[in-house]
Short mmCIF file of C-alpha atoms and ligand atoms in Angstrom, two decimals:
data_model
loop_
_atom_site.label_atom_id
_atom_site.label_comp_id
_atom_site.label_asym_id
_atom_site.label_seq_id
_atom_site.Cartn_x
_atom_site.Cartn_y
_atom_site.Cartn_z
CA UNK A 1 -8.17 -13.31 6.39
CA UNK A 2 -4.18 -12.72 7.20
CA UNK A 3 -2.20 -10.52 5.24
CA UNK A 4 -1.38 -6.88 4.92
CA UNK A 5 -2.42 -3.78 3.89
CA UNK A 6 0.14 -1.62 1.95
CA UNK A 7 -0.97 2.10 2.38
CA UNK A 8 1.53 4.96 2.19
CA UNK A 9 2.44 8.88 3.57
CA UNK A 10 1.10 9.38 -0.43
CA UNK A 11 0.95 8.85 -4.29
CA UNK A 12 3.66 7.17 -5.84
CA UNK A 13 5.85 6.46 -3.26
CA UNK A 14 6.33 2.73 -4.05
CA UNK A 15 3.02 0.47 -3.12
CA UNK A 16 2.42 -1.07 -5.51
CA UNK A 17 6.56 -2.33 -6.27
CA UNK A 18 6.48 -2.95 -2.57
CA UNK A 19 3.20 -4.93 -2.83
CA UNK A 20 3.63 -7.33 -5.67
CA UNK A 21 7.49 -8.12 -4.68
CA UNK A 22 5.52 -8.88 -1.26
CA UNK A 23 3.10 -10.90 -3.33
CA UNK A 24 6.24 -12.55 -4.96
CA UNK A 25 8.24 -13.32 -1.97
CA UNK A 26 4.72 -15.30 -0.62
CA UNK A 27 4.67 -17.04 -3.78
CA UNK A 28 8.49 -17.92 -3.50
CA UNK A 29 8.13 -19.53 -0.05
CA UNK A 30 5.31 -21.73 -1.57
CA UNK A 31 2.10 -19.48 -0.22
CA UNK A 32 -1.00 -19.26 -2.11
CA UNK A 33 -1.36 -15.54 -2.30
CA UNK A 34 -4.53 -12.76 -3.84
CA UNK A 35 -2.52 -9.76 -4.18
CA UNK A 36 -5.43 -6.91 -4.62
CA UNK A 37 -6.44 -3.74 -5.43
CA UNK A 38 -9.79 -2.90 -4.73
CA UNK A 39 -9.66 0.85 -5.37
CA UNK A 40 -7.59 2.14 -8.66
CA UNK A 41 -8.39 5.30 -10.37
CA UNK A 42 -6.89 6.37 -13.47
CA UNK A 43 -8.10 3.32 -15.33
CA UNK A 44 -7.40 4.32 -18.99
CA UNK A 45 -7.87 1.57 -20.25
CA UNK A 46 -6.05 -1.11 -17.96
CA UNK A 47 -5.84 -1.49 -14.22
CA UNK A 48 -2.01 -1.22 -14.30
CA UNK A 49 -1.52 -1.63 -10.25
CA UNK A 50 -3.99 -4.46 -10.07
CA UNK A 51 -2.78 -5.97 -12.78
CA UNK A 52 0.76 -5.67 -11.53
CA UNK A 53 -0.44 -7.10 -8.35
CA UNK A 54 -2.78 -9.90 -10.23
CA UNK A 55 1.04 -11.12 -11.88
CA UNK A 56 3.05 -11.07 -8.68
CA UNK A 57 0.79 -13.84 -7.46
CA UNK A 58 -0.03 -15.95 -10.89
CA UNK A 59 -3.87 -14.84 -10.62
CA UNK A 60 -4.09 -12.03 -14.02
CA UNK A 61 -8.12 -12.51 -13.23
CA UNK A 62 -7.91 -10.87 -9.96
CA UNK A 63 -7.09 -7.40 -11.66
CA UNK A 64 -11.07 -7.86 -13.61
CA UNK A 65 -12.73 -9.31 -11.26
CA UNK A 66 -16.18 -7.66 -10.67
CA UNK A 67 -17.23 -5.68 -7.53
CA UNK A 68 -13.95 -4.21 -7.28
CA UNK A 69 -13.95 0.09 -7.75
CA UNK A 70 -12.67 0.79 -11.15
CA UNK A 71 -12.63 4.61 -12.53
CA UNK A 72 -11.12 6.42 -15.53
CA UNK A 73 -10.09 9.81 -13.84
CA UNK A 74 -6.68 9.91 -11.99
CA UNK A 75 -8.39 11.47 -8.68
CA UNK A 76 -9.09 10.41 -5.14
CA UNK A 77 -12.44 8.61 -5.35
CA UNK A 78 -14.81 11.54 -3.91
CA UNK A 79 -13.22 13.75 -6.29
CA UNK A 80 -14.34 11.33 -9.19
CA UNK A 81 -18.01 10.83 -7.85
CA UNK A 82 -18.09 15.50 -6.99
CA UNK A 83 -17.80 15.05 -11.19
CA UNK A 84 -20.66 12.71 -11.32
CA UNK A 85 -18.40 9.62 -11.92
CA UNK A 86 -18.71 6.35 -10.08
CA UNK A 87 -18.75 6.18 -6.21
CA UNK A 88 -17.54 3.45 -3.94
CA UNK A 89 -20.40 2.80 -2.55
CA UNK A 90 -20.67 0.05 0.44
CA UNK A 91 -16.86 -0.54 2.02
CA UNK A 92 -18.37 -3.15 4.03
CA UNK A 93 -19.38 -4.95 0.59
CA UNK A 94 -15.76 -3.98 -0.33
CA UNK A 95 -14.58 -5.81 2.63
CA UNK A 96 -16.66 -8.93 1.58
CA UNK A 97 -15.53 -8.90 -1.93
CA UNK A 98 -12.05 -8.75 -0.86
CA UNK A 99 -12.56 -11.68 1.51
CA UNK A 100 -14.41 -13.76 -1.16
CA UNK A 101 -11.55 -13.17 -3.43
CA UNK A 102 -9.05 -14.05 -0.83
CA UNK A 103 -11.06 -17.01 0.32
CA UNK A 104 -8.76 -19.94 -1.47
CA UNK A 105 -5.03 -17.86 -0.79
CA UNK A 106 -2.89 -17.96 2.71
CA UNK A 107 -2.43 -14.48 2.54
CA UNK A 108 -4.03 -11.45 1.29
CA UNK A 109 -2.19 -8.35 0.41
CA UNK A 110 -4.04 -5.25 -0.35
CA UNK A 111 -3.07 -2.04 -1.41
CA UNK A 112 -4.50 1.08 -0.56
CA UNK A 113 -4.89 3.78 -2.82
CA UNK A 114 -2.90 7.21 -2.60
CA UNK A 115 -2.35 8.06 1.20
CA UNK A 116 -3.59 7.01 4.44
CA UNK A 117 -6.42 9.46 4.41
CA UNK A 118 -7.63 10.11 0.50
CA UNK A 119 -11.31 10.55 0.93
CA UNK A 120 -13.42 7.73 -0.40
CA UNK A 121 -16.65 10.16 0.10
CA UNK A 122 -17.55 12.70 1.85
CA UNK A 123 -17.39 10.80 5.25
CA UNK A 124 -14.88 7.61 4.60
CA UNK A 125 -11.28 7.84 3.93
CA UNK A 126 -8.82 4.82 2.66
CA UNK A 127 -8.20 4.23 6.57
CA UNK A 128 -11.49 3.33 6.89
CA UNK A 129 -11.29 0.13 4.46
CA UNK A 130 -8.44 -0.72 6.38
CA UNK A 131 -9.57 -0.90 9.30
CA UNK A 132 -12.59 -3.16 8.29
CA UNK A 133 -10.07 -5.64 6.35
CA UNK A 134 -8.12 -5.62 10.14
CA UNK A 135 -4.95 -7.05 8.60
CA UNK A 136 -1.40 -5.48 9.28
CA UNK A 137 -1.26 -2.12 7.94
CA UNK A 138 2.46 -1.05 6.33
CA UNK A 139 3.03 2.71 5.72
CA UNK A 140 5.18 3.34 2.85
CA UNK A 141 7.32 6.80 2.87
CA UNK A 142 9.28 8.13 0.70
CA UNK A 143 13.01 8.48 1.62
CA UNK A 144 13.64 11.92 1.12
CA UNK A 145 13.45 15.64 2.85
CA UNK A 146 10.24 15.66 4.05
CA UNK A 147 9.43 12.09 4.84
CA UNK A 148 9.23 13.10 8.76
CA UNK A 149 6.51 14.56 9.02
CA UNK A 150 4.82 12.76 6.11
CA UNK A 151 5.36 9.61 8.12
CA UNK A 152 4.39 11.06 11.68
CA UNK A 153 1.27 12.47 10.32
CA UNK A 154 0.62 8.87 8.78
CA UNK A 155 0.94 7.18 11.59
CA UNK A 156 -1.04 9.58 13.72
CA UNK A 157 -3.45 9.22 11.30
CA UNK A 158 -4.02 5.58 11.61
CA UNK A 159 -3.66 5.20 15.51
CA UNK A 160 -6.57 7.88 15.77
CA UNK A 161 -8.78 5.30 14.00
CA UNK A 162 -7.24 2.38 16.22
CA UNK A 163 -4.88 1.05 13.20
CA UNK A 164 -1.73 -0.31 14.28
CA UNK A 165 0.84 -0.15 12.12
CA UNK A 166 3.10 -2.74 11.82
CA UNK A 167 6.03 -1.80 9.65
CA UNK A 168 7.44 1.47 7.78
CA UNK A 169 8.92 0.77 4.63
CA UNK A 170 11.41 4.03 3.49
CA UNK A 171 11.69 3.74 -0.34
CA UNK A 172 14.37 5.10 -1.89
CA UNK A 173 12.51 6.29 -4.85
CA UNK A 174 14.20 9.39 -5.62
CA UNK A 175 17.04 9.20 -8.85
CA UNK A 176 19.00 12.29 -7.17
CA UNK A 177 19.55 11.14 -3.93
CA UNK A 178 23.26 12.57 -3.39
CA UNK A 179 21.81 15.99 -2.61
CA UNK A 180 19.32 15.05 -0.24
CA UNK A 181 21.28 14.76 3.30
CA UNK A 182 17.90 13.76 4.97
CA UNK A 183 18.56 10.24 3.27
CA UNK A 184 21.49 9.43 6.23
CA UNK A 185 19.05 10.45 9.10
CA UNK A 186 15.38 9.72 8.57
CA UNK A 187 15.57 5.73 9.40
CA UNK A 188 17.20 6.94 12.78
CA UNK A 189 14.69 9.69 13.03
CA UNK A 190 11.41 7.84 12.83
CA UNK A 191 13.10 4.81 14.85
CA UNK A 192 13.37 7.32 17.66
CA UNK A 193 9.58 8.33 17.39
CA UNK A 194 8.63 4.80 16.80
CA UNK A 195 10.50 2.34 19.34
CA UNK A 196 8.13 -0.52 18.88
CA UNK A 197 7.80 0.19 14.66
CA UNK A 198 10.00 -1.58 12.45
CA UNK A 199 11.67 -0.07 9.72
CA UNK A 200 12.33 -1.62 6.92
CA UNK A 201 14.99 0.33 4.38
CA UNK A 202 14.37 -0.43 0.43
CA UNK A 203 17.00 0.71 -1.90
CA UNK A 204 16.58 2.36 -5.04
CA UNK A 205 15.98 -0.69 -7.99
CA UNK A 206 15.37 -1.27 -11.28
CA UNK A 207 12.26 -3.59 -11.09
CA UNK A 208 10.21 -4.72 -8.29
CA UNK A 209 11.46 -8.27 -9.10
CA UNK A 210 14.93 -6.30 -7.22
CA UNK A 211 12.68 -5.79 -3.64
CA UNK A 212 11.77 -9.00 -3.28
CA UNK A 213 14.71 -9.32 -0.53
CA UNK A 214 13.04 -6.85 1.08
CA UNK A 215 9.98 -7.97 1.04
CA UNK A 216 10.89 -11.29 2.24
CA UNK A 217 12.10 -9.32 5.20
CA UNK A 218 8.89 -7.75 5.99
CA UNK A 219 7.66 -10.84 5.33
CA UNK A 220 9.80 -12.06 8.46
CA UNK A 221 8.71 -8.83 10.30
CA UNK A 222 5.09 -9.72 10.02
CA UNK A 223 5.54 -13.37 10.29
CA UNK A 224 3.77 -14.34 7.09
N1 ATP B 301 12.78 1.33 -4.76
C1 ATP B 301 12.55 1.96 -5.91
N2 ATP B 301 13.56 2.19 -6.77
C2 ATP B 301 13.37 2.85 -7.93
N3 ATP B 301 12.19 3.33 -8.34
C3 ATP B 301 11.14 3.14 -7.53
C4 ATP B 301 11.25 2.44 -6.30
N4 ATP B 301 10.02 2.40 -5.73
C5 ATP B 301 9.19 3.02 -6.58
N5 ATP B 301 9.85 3.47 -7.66
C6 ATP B 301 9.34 4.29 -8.76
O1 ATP B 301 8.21 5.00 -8.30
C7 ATP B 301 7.10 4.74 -9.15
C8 ATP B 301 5.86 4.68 -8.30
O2 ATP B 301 5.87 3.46 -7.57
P1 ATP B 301 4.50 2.72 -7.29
O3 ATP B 301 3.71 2.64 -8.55
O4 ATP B 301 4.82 1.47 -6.61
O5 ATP B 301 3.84 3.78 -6.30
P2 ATP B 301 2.40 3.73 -5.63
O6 ATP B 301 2.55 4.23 -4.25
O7 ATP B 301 1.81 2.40 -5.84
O8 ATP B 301 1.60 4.81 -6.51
P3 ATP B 301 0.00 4.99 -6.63
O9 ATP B 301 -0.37 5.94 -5.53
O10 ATP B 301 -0.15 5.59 -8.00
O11 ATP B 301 -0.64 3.65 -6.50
C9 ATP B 301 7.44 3.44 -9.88
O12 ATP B 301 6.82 3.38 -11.12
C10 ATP B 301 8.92 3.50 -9.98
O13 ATP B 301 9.26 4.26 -11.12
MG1 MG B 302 0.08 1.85 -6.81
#
């Protein structure tokens, strides 16, 4: 399976917009593509990422389709199953499911769910899933005060557990971004720390029909 895997320095920082104008910008060059989201909490009642996702690529059955993790509570997974909701369960039967459901596309492109390390249980974090899928991991960040360190820790994170990341997007998600001075600096920054990372800026934008530049460019960074 080729593809990536969108994960992020956190919630809300712009995976899923970055992930179906990805899903988009495969479609556009004429690529069969299952955009997917195996994990989503906060299911009440629709899977809004996967069915964003499920759009971007033409496929609205992907966002149902059993075996994938599906819970009402907007919490990391463990803290769902500590309040006797539904676990995970099996990520290597997560791993299949994905494949199987990626089987007829070019290109799979999965999202993660929160950041890099939201526990799964007590044991398995996000990172873990991603490193079973093995396809090129994007971190997400936040362009904004803070996004450092966010991003360091991220990538620490993933190398630990023998991830290589393959491109940082920095989001501009923020509305008031005149006040934040960390907005002129932090591509530099983390190019510094990361010589061999690409960076990938995304402006702020209405819809994430407006990143699909962008994405076409990470689509050229990753050579999909
Ligand atoms: N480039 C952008 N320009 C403007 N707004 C943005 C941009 N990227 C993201 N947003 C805003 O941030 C919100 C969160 O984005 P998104 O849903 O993609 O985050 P996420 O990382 O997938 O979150 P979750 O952890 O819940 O899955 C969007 O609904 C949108 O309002
Ligand atoms: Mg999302």
């Amino acid at each position: 399976m080729k593809g990536a895997f969108i994960t992020a320095t956190g919630t809300g920082v712009g995976k899923t917009w970055l992930a179906s104008a990805l899903a988009t910008a495969c479609v556009q060059r004429g690529k069969r593509v299952a955009a997917i989201k195996p994990i989503e909490t906060g299911v009440d009642p629709d899977p809004v990422d996967a069915l964003a996702l499920a759009r971007a690529c033409g496929n609205d059955s992907l966002a149902d389709a059993p075996g994938l993790y599906r819970a009402k509570e907007p919490l990391a997974p463990y803290a769902i199953e500590k309040r006797g909701g539904p676990s995970v369960g099996s990520l290597r039967a997560l791993a299949k499911r994905i494949r199987e459901l990626a089987r007829d596309a070019d290109y799979a492109i999965v999202e993660g769910v929160g950041g890099v390390l939201v526990p799964i249980d007590r044991e398995r974090t996000i990172a873990d899933l991603a490193a079973l899928l093995d396809l090129q991991t994007v971190v997400v960040a936040r362009n904004a005060l803070g996004v450092l360190s966010y991003t360091l820790t991220a990538v620490e994170a993933l190398r630990k557990r023998k991830i290589s990341v393959r491109a940082i997007v920095l989001n501009h998600v923020e509305r008031n971004h005149r006040d934040d001075l960390s907005r002129t600096s932090n591509a530099d920054v983390l190019a510094d720390c990361f010589p061999r990372i690409p960076i990938l800026r995304v402006p702020r934008v209405q819809s994430p029909s407006d990143m699909v530049d962008a994405a076409s460019q990470l689509l050229n960074i990753l050579k999909i």
